[in-house]
Coordinates of C-alpha atoms (C1' of nucleotides) in Angstrom, one line a residue:
Chain A
M1 CA 84.8 84.7 57.2
A2 CA 85.2 86.2 60.5
K3 CA 87.9 84.5 62.5
A4 CA 88.1 84.5 66.3
P5 CA 90.0 87.4 67.4
V6 CA 93.7 86.8 68.0
L7 CA 93.4 88.3 71.5
T8 CA 90.4 88.9 73.8
P9 CA 89.6 92.8 72.7
Q10 CA 90.4 95.2 75.2
S11 CA 87.1 96.7 75.3
E12 CA 85.6 93.4 76.7
D13 CA 88.0 92.6 79.1
F14 CA 91.3 94.7 79.6
P15 CA 92.8 92.3 82.2
R16 CA 92.2 89.6 80.1
W17 CA 93.6 91.1 77.0
Y18 CA 97.0 91.7 78.9
Q19 CA 97.1 88.1 80.2
D20 CA 96.5 87.2 76.5
I21 CA 99.4 89.3 75.2
L22 CA 101.8 88.1 77.5
A23 CA 101.2 84.8 76.1
K24 CA 100.8 85.3 72.4
A25 CA 103.7 87.6 72.0
E26 CA 106.1 85.3 74.5
L27 CA 106.6 88.1 76.6
A28 CA 106.5 86.2 80.0
D29 CA 104.9 83.2 82.1
N30 CA 104.3 82.9 85.5
G31 CA 107.2 81.6 87.4
P32 CA 106.6 78.2 89.8
V33 CA 106.8 80.3 93.3
R34 CA 103.5 82.3 93.6
G35 CA 104.0 85.7 92.0
T36 CA 107.3 85.2 90.4
M37 CA 107.7 85.6 86.5
V38 CA 109.9 84.0 84.1
I39 CA 110.9 86.8 81.3
R40 CA 111.1 85.1 77.8
P41 CA 113.6 85.7 75.1
Y42 CA 111.6 88.5 73.3
G43 CA 110.0 90.1 76.7
Y44 CA 113.9 90.1 77.7
S45 CA 115.4 92.0 74.6
L46 CA 112.9 94.6 75.5
W47 CA 113.8 94.8 79.2
E48 CA 117.5 94.9 77.5
R49 CA 116.6 97.7 75.3
M50 CA 115.1 99.7 77.8
Q51 CA 118.0 99.3 80.3
A52 CA 120.7 100.4 77.6
E53 CA 118.5 103.7 77.2
V54 CA 118.3 104.1 81.1
D55 CA 121.7 102.8 81.6
Q56 CA 123.4 105.4 79.3
R57 CA 121.3 108.7 80.6
I58 CA 122.3 107.6 84.1
K59 CA 125.9 107.6 83.2
A60 CA 125.2 110.8 81.7
A61 CA 124.1 112.4 85.1
G62 CA 127.2 111.1 86.5
A63 CA 126.2 108.4 88.2
E64 CA 128.4 105.1 88.1
N65 CA 127.1 101.4 88.2
A66 CA 128.4 99.3 91.3
Y67 CA 126.8 96.1 92.9
F68 CA 125.8 95.1 96.5
P69 CA 124.9 92.2 97.6
L70 CA 121.4 90.4 97.7
F71 CA 121.1 89.6 101.2
I72 CA 121.3 92.2 103.9
P73 CA 121.3 91.6 107.6
Q74 CA 118.3 92.1 109.0
S75 CA 119.6 94.7 111.4
Y76 CA 120.3 97.0 108.7
L77 CA 116.5 97.5 108.1
T78 CA 115.7 97.9 111.3
R79 CA 117.6 101.0 111.8
E80 CA 115.6 103.6 110.0
A81 CA 112.0 103.3 111.7
E82 CA 109.5 104.6 108.9
H83 CA 111.8 102.1 106.3
V84 CA 111.4 99.1 108.7
E85 CA 107.7 99.9 109.0
G86 CA 107.1 100.7 105.3
F87 CA 108.7 97.4 104.4
S88 CA 108.8 94.7 107.1
P89 CA 105.2 93.3 105.8
E90 CA 106.8 92.8 102.7
L91 CA 110.2 91.0 103.3
A92 CA 111.6 87.8 102.4
V93 CA 113.7 86.5 105.6
V94 CA 116.7 83.8 105.3
T95 CA 116.2 82.3 108.8
H96 CA 118.1 78.7 107.9
A97 CA 121.3 78.4 105.4
G98 CA 124.1 75.4 105.2
G99 CA 121.8 73.3 107.3
K100 CA 121.4 75.6 110.0
E101 CA 119.5 78.4 111.7
L102 CA 121.1 81.7 111.5
E103 CA 122.5 83.6 114.7
E104 CA 121.0 86.8 112.5
P105 CA 118.5 86.3 109.8
V106 CA 119.5 88.0 106.7
V107 CA 116.6 89.6 104.6
V108 CA 116.4 89.4 100.5
R109 CA 116.8 93.3 99.9
P110 CA 113.8 94.8 98.8
T111 CA 115.5 97.8 98.0
S112 CA 119.2 98.8 99.1
E113 CA 119.1 102.1 100.8
T114 CA 120.5 100.4 104.0
V115 CA 123.6 98.4 102.7
I116 CA 124.4 100.7 100.2
G117 CA 124.3 103.5 103.2
E118 CA 126.3 101.7 105.3
Y119 CA 129.4 101.3 102.3
M120 CA 128.9 105.0 101.6
S121 CA 129.6 106.0 105.5
K122 CA 132.9 104.0 104.9
W123 CA 133.5 105.7 101.5
V124 CA 132.7 109.5 102.4
Q125 CA 135.4 111.3 104.6
S126 CA 135.6 114.6 103.1
H127 CA 133.2 117.0 101.1
R128 CA 135.9 116.0 98.4
D129 CA 134.3 112.8 98.3
L130 CA 130.7 114.1 97.5
P131 CA 128.7 114.1 95.6
L132 CA 128.9 110.1 95.6
L133 CA 127.0 109.1 92.8
L134 CA 126.1 105.3 92.6
N135 CA 123.8 103.0 90.5
Q136 CA 123.0 99.5 90.7
W137 CA 120.9 97.0 88.5
A138 CA 119.3 94.1 90.5
N139 CA 116.9 92.1 91.2
V140 CA 114.8 92.9 94.5
V141 CA 112.3 91.1 96.6
R142 CA 108.9 92.4 98.1
W143 CA 106.4 89.9 99.1
E144 CA 103.4 90.9 97.7
L145 CA 99.8 89.8 98.1
R146 CA 98.0 90.3 94.5
T147 CA 100.4 90.2 92.0
R148 CA 100.7 90.5 88.1
I149 CA 103.3 90.1 85.7
F150 CA 105.7 93.1 85.0
L151 CA 103.1 95.4 87.1
R152 CA 103.8 93.7 90.6
T153 CA 105.4 90.6 91.2
S154 CA 107.3 89.3 94.4
E155 CA 110.5 89.5 92.5
F156 CA 111.5 92.4 90.1
L157 CA 114.4 93.5 88.0
W158 CA 115.3 97.5 88.3
Q159 CA 117.9 99.7 88.6
E160 CA 118.5 101.6 92.2
G161 CA 120.2 105.0 92.2
H162 CA 121.9 106.0 95.6
T163 CA 123.7 109.4 95.7
A164 CA 125.1 111.5 99.0
H165 CA 125.3 114.9 99.1
A166 CA 126.7 117.7 101.1
T167 CA 123.7 120.1 100.6
E168 CA 119.9 119.4 101.0
A169 CA 119.6 121.7 97.7
D170 CA 122.2 119.6 95.9
A171 CA 120.4 116.7 96.8
S172 CA 117.2 117.7 95.9
A173 CA 118.4 119.2 92.5
Y174 CA 119.8 115.9 91.8
A175 CA 116.7 113.7 92.6
L176 CA 114.7 116.2 90.5
Q177 CA 117.3 116.3 87.8
I178 CA 117.0 112.2 87.7
L179 CA 113.5 112.5 87.3
H180 CA 113.5 115.2 84.0
D181 CA 116.6 113.8 82.3
V182 CA 116.8 110.1 82.7
Y183 CA 113.2 109.2 83.8
R184 CA 111.0 111.7 81.9
A185 CA 113.0 111.8 79.0
F186 CA 113.0 108.0 78.2
M187 CA 109.8 107.3 78.9
V188 CA 108.6 110.1 76.4
D189 CA 112.0 110.0 73.8
V190 CA 112.3 106.2 73.7
L191 CA 108.8 104.4 75.3
A192 CA 106.8 107.3 73.4
I193 CA 104.6 107.3 76.9
P194 CA 103.6 110.9 77.8
V195 CA 104.2 111.0 81.5
L196 CA 103.0 113.5 84.3
I197 CA 105.7 114.7 86.7
G198 CA 104.9 115.7 90.4
R199 CA 105.3 114.9 93.9
K200 CA 103.8 112.8 95.7
T201 CA 101.5 113.3 98.8
R202 CA 102.4 112.2 102.7
Q203 CA 100.3 109.3 102.1
E204 CA 102.2 108.0 98.7
R205 CA 105.7 108.8 99.6
F206 CA 108.6 106.3 100.1
A207 CA 109.1 104.7 103.3
G208 CA 111.7 107.0 105.1
A209 CA 111.8 109.5 102.1
I210 CA 110.9 113.2 102.8
N211 CA 109.9 113.8 99.6
T212 CA 109.1 111.5 96.6
L213 CA 109.0 112.4 92.9
A214 CA 107.4 110.3 90.3
C215 CA 106.6 109.6 86.9
E216 CA 102.9 109.0 86.3
A217 CA 101.3 107.3 83.2
M218 CA 97.8 106.6 81.7
M219 CA 97.1 103.4 80.5
R220 CA 94.3 102.8 77.8
D221 CA 92.1 101.7 80.4
G222 CA 92.5 105.0 82.0
K223 CA 94.2 103.8 85.1
A224 CA 97.6 105.1 86.4
L225 CA 100.8 103.4 86.6
Q226 CA 103.6 104.8 88.4
M227 CA 106.7 104.4 85.9
G228 CA 109.3 105.8 87.6
T229 CA 110.4 107.3 91.3
S230 CA 112.9 109.4 92.9
H231 CA 112.9 110.4 96.2
E232 CA 114.7 113.1 98.6
L233 CA 115.8 110.9 101.5
G234 CA 117.0 114.2 103.6
Q235 CA 119.2 113.1 106.0
N236 CA 117.3 110.0 107.5
F237 CA 119.5 107.4 106.1
A238 CA 122.9 109.6 106.6
K239 CA 122.3 109.8 110.3
V240 CA 121.3 106.3 111.2
F241 CA 124.3 104.7 108.6
D242 CA 126.5 107.9 109.8
I243 CA 127.2 109.3 106.2
S244 CA 129.2 112.4 107.3
F245 CA 132.2 114.5 106.2
Q246 CA 134.0 117.3 106.8
D247 CA 132.8 120.5 105.1
T248 CA 135.7 123.0 104.1
S249 CA 136.0 125.0 107.1
G250 CA 137.0 121.6 108.8
E251 CA 133.4 120.7 110.5
Q252 CA 131.9 117.7 110.7
Q253 CA 128.4 117.3 108.6
T254 CA 125.7 115.1 107.7
A255 CA 125.3 114.2 104.3
W256 CA 122.1 114.1 102.5
T257 CA 120.7 111.2 100.2
T258 CA 118.5 110.1 97.5
S259 CA 117.4 107.3 96.0
W260 CA 115.4 106.3 92.6
G261 CA 114.6 103.6 90.6
V262 CA 112.8 102.4 87.4
S263 CA 112.1 98.5 86.7
T264 CA 110.4 95.8 84.9
R265 CA 107.3 97.9 85.7
M266 CA 107.7 99.5 82.6
M267 CA 107.3 96.6 80.9
G268 CA 103.6 96.6 81.9
G269 CA 103.3 100.2 80.4
L270 CA 104.1 99.8 77.6
I271 CA 102.3 97.0 76.7
M272 CA 99.1 98.7 78.4
C273 CA 100.1 102.2 76.9
H274 CA 100.4 101.4 73.5
G275 CA 98.9 97.8 72.7
D276 CA 96.0 97.2 70.9
D277 CA 93.7 94.4 69.9
T278 CA 95.8 92.7 67.5
G279 CA 98.7 93.1 69.8
L280 CA 101.8 94.9 71.0
R281 CA 103.1 98.0 69.2
V282 CA 106.5 98.7 70.3
P283 CA 108.0 102.1 69.6
P284 CA 110.8 102.0 67.0
R285 CA 113.5 103.6 69.3
L286 CA 112.9 100.9 71.9
A287 CA 112.3 98.0 69.4
A288 CA 114.7 95.0 69.5
T289 CA 113.7 94.3 66.2
Q290 CA 112.5 97.3 64.1
V291 CA 111.9 96.1 60.9
V292 CA 111.0 92.4 59.6
V293 CA 111.8 91.7 55.9
M294 CA 109.4 88.3 55.3
V295 CA 109.7 86.1 52.4
I296 CA 106.1 85.5 51.2
K297 CA 107.2 82.6 49.4
D298 CA 110.3 80.8 47.9
G299 CA 111.5 80.0 44.5
D300 CA 111.2 83.2 42.8
G301 CA 114.0 84.8 43.8
A302 CA 112.2 86.7 47.2
G303 CA 114.5 84.7 49.5
E304 CA 117.6 86.7 47.9
A305 CA 116.2 90.0 47.5
A306 CA 114.8 89.8 51.2
A307 CA 118.4 88.8 52.4
R308 CA 119.6 91.6 50.2
L309 CA 117.2 94.1 51.7
V310 CA 118.0 92.8 55.3
S311 CA 121.6 93.2 55.2
E312 CA 121.1 96.8 53.3
L313 CA 118.9 98.3 56.1
Q314 CA 121.3 96.6 59.0
A315 CA 124.0 98.5 57.1
A316 CA 122.1 101.8 57.4
G317 CA 122.1 101.2 61.4
V318 CA 118.5 99.7 61.2
R319 CA 117.8 96.6 63.6
A320 CA 116.2 94.3 60.7
K321 CA 115.5 90.8 60.8
L322 CA 114.7 88.3 58.0
D323 CA 111.7 85.9 58.3
G324 CA 112.4 83.2 55.9
R325 CA 110.1 80.6 57.5
T326 CA 108.2 79.9 54.3
D327 CA 107.1 76.7 55.7
T328 CA 104.6 78.2 58.0
S329 CA 101.9 80.3 56.2
F330 CA 102.0 83.9 55.4
G331 CA 99.6 84.9 57.2
R332 CA 100.5 83.1 60.5
R333 CA 104.0 84.8 60.6
S334 CA 102.1 88.5 59.9
I335 CA 99.9 88.1 62.7
D336 CA 102.9 86.8 65.0
W337 CA 104.8 89.8 64.2
E338 CA 101.8 92.1 64.8
L339 CA 101.6 90.2 68.5
K340 CA 105.1 91.1 69.1
G341 CA 104.9 94.3 67.7
V342 CA 107.4 95.1 65.4
P343 CA 107.1 98.3 64.1
V344 CA 108.0 97.8 60.3
R345 CA 107.3 94.8 58.0
V346 CA 108.4 94.6 54.5
E347 CA 107.0 92.1 52.8
V348 CA 108.8 90.5 49.3
G349 CA 106.6 88.5 47.0
P350 CA 106.7 87.8 43.1
R351 CA 103.8 89.9 42.5
D352 CA 105.8 93.3 43.5
L353 CA 109.0 91.8 42.6
A354 CA 108.1 91.7 38.9
N355 CA 107.7 95.7 39.1
G356 CA 110.6 95.7 41.3
E357 CA 108.8 96.9 44.6
V358 CA 108.0 95.4 47.8
T359 CA 105.4 96.0 50.5
I360 CA 105.5 98.4 53.4
V361 CA 103.9 97.9 56.2
R362 CA 102.8 100.0 59.3
R363 CA 102.5 98.0 62.4
D364 CA 100.6 100.9 64.2
L365 CA 98.2 101.9 61.7
A366 CA 98.0 98.6 59.8
E367 CA 98.8 100.6 56.7
K368 CA 100.4 99.0 53.7
R369 CA 102.1 100.5 50.7
Q370 CA 103.9 99.4 47.7
V371 CA 107.2 100.8 47.5
P372 CA 110.6 100.4 44.5
I373 CA 112.9 98.5 46.3
A374 CA 115.5 101.1 45.9
E375 CA 113.7 103.4 48.1
V376 CA 113.2 100.9 51.0
G377 CA 116.2 102.1 53.1
H378 CA 115.0 105.6 52.9
R379 CA 111.3 104.9 53.4
V380 CA 111.8 102.7 56.4
E381 CA 113.8 105.2 58.2
M382 CA 111.6 107.9 57.6
L383 CA 108.5 105.5 58.8
L384 CA 110.4 104.8 61.8
E385 CA 110.8 108.1 63.1
L386 CA 107.1 109.0 62.0
I387 CA 105.8 105.6 64.0
Q388 CA 107.9 107.0 66.9
S389 CA 106.1 110.4 67.1
D390 CA 102.8 108.9 66.0
L391 CA 102.8 106.8 69.1
L392 CA 103.2 109.5 71.6
A393 CA 101.0 111.9 69.7
E394 CA 98.0 109.4 70.1
A395 CA 99.1 108.1 73.6
S396 CA 99.4 111.9 74.3
E397 CA 95.9 112.8 72.9
R398 CA 94.0 109.8 74.5
R399 CA 95.5 111.1 77.8
D400 CA 94.3 114.8 77.5
T401 CA 90.9 113.6 76.4
N402 CA 90.5 111.5 79.6
T403 CA 91.9 114.1 81.9
F404 CA 89.4 116.1 83.7
D405 CA 89.5 119.4 85.3
V406 CA 87.0 119.1 88.7
S407 CA 86.6 121.3 91.7
T408 CA 84.8 119.0 93.9
I409 CA 85.6 115.6 95.4
E410 CA 82.2 114.3 94.0
E411 CA 83.3 115.3 90.5
A412 CA 86.6 113.8 91.1
R413 CA 85.5 110.5 92.2
E414 CA 83.1 110.3 88.4
A415 CA 86.0 111.6 86.6
A416 CA 88.4 108.8 87.8
Q417 CA 86.4 106.3 86.3
Q418 CA 87.3 107.0 83.4
G419 CA 90.6 108.7 83.6
F420 CA 92.8 111.6 85.4
A421 CA 90.9 114.3 87.5
R422 CA 92.7 117.3 88.4
I423 CA 91.2 119.0 91.6
P424 CA 92.9 121.9 93.6
W425 CA 95.0 120.3 96.3
A426 CA 93.7 123.0 98.4
T427 CA 90.3 121.7 97.8
L428 CA 90.9 117.9 98.2
G429 CA 93.5 117.8 101.0
E430 CA 94.6 114.8 103.0
E431 CA 90.9 114.3 104.1
G432 CA 89.9 114.2 100.5
E433 CA 92.3 112.1 99.9
A434 CA 91.4 109.5 102.4
K435 CA 88.0 109.6 101.3
L436 CA 88.7 108.9 97.6
A437 CA 90.9 106.0 98.8
E438 CA 87.6 104.2 100.0
D439 CA 86.8 104.1 96.2
A440 CA 90.3 102.7 95.2
I441 CA 91.2 106.1 94.0
T442 CA 94.3 108.0 94.9
V443 CA 96.4 111.0 94.2
R444 CA 98.6 110.1 91.9
C445 CA 100.5 113.2 91.9
L446 CA 100.9 117.2 92.8
Q447 CA 101.5 119.2 90.2
S448 CA 102.0 122.7 89.8
A449 CA 99.8 125.0 87.6
D450 CA 102.5 125.0 85.2
G451 CA 102.6 121.0 85.1
Q452 CA 106.2 121.3 86.8
V453 CA 107.2 119.7 90.2
P454 CA 106.1 121.9 92.9
A455 CA 108.6 123.2 95.2
S456 CA 106.1 122.0 98.1
E457 CA 102.7 120.9 98.8
T458 CA 101.6 124.0 99.8
E459 CA 102.4 126.5 97.1
S460 CA 99.9 128.3 95.6
G461 CA 98.1 126.8 92.7
V462 CA 99.0 123.3 93.7
V463 CA 96.9 120.4 91.8
A464 CA 96.3 117.1 92.6
V465 CA 96.3 114.2 90.0
V466 CA 94.0 111.6 91.3
A467 CA 92.9 108.1 89.1
R468 CA 92.4 104.4 89.9
A469 CA 95.9 102.9 89.6
Y470 CA 98.0 99.9 89.3
Chain B
rC1 C1' 93.3 88.2 104.8
rU2 C1' 87.3 89.2 103.1
rG3 C1' 84.0 88.5 99.0
rG4 C1' 82.6 86.3 93.7
rC5 C1' 84.0 82.8 89.9
rC6 C1' 87.2 78.6 88.4
rG7 C1' 91.3 74.2 88.6
rU8 C1' 90.3 67.7 83.4
rG9 C1' 97.1 66.5 77.5
rG10 C1' 101.1 72.6 76.1
rC11 C1' 96.6 76.5 75.7
rG12 C1' 91.1 76.7 75.5
rC13 C1' 87.0 74.2 76.9
rA14 C1' 82.9 69.6 77.5
rG15 C1' 81.7 66.1 80.2
rU16 C1' 80.4 66.8 87.2
rU17 C1' 73.5 67.6 87.6
rU18 C1' 71.6 61.6 87.0
rG19 C1' 79.2 57.6 89.8
rG20 C1' 80.5 52.4 85.2
rU21 C1' 87.4 53.7 84.0
rA22 C1' 88.2 60.7 79.5
rG23 C1' 86.7 63.6 74.8
rC24 C1' 86.5 68.3 71.5
rG25 C1' 89.0 72.8 69.0
rC26 C1' 93.8 75.0 68.6
rA27 C1' 99.0 73.4 69.4
rC28 C1' 102.7 69.4 68.5
rC29 C1' 104.8 65.3 65.2
rG30 C1' 105.0 62.5 60.0
rC31 C1' 104.1 62.4 54.9
rG32 C1' 102.1 64.9 50.9
rU33 C1' 99.8 69.4 48.4
rU34 C1' 100.2 74.6 50.1
rU35 C1' 102.1 80.2 51.2
rG36 C1' 99.7 88.0 48.8
rG37 C1' 96.4 87.9 56.2
rG38 C1' 95.1 82.4 61.5
rA39 C1' 96.3 76.9 54.8
rC40 C1' 94.4 71.2 53.6
rG41 C1' 94.1 66.1 53.5
rC42 C1' 95.7 61.6 55.7
rG43 C1' 98.4 59.0 59.7
rG44 C1' 100.2 60.0 65.1
rG45 C1' 102.2 61.1 70.4
rG46 C1' 100.7 63.3 74.6
rG47 C1' 96.1 63.3 80.3
rU48 C1' 98.3 60.2 88.5
rC49 C1' 91.4 64.7 85.6
rG50 C1' 94.9 70.6 91.2
rU51 C1' 96.4 67.6 96.1
rG52 C1' 95.4 64.5 100.3
rA53 C1' 91.9 61.8 102.8
rG54 C1' 87.1 59.8 102.8
rU55 C1' 82.0 57.3 100.7
rU56 C1' 81.5 53.4 97.2
rC57 C1' 81.5 46.8 93.7
rA58 C1' 83.4 51.4 91.3
rA59 C1' 85.0 58.6 91.9
rA60 C1' 86.6 64.1 86.9
rU61 C1' 81.5 62.9 89.1
rC62 C1' 79.7 62.5 95.9
rU63 C1' 82.0 64.3 101.1
rC64 C1' 85.7 66.8 104.1
rA65 C1' 90.5 69.7 104.2
rC66 C1' 94.5 71.8 101.8
rC67 C1' 96.8 74.1 97.6
rG68 C1' 96.9 77.2 93.1
rG69 C1' 94.3 81.0 89.2
rC70 C1' 91.4 85.1 87.8
rC71 C1' 88.4 89.3 89.3
rA72 C1' 86.6 93.2 93.3
rG73 C1' 88.9 95.1 98.2
rA74 C1' 93.7 96.9 102.3
rC75 C1' 99.7 98.1 100.7
rC76 C1' 103.8 98.6 97.2
rA77 C1' 108.0 100.1 91.6

RNA sequence: CUGGCCGUGGCGCAGUUUGGUAGCGCACCGCGUUUGGGACGCGGGGGUCGUGAGUUCAAAUCUCACCGGCCAGACCA
């Protein structure tokens, strides 16, 4: 009795699978305006967990949250030449408001370097005011041609950090610190997504930056997704917004700034890195609901036993939830929780209950096990840890087996059809990069021989990781 | 913007070739029986057929324009 699959299988049509899961796991819908999205409560609960975890790490890195306006005077954007050039094609500009045409149009922020630069300039007078470490959680708008929910939408949610430093070395070190201690740590430890870190080529650099660092992940279809970026802005913005200070010897100096961000795109990464043909698989540390305790059927004491388990788990600090919707069939509810990717299910029914047991199910492996009721708390906690590390291990292995060391551009092109190709940057170069671009293959990042972020692209042993990307 | 496919109840589709006034599955509502992997029976509700114009006695169906979606290309978190 083979039922129709719940989702279009990944192997059959990956983009379709992605669309299916967005709808069936109740993650998000398209918004009424082209390219916008509505994030549904379950999807938003995952985003809120991401925010909480990232926010905590940002604060640990010393930055403080603030909020800057959605509207930016158009003139601000035009001050930094590369910045305008990079962003002007995707700006949403307000020309009319209050029933009148505005004297100066305002743009809806595509990113906030400019407004924040203007205020940093006011706030920074002395070397004692540095470093100035700011962050904001906000929405931004970039009018995109081809959009996909979470991966590229005209409006998205993100966190953007903006800092000013007294020296280039300090700014550079901070941009790297954010990449390591905030982004990579969060992605690996919480999202269970193994990410490569590296620097971007000139071609891929942020508009107005002197250096862009990034975290890159491999999705289940072998394509790359940029999960986060951290930019060294040099003195480009500090000069045009006059962020300057008096140093210890009384000299006037120009500051060095950075900016860095992660967005709701990480939701797409989560889905495409861990999701399988039965739905999402949420790593336990991220999961808004880690355990669902299901009452199989009413009237046999299961309801009471399940409620008791939920409170015990909650008391132990587990994010547990009761599913007592016994007016819906058990099979239907199981499938719903699998779609949503809740890591562990505890099934409470008369058969097991008669033996003082319940059934525990791992979402990631679809593995069921009978466990004495008294051991549930302990077993669940162990399982959550195990699932977290297994998801990371599985994703790492998939990435590694789909990463190929190559020595020619032709081989790189070939390998990128399946996954990542690693090719010496000295071999590829900007000409090779342009050549690969004809086949929609891009340099995701440059790494030093040991997998770290190279100090410069000319450093010896630098490897370009190339792939098709979202 | 370029090329291909496609817009019909919430979702997925048939109906379009050969114009005749809209149907199926799932979902939804009610009642009952069910509940250890998408339950079943009976009874219901819901659609300006993407939008506009045109041809016609008559348009989901034919013509034109526009809008939107998906996939593949140029840009980006």
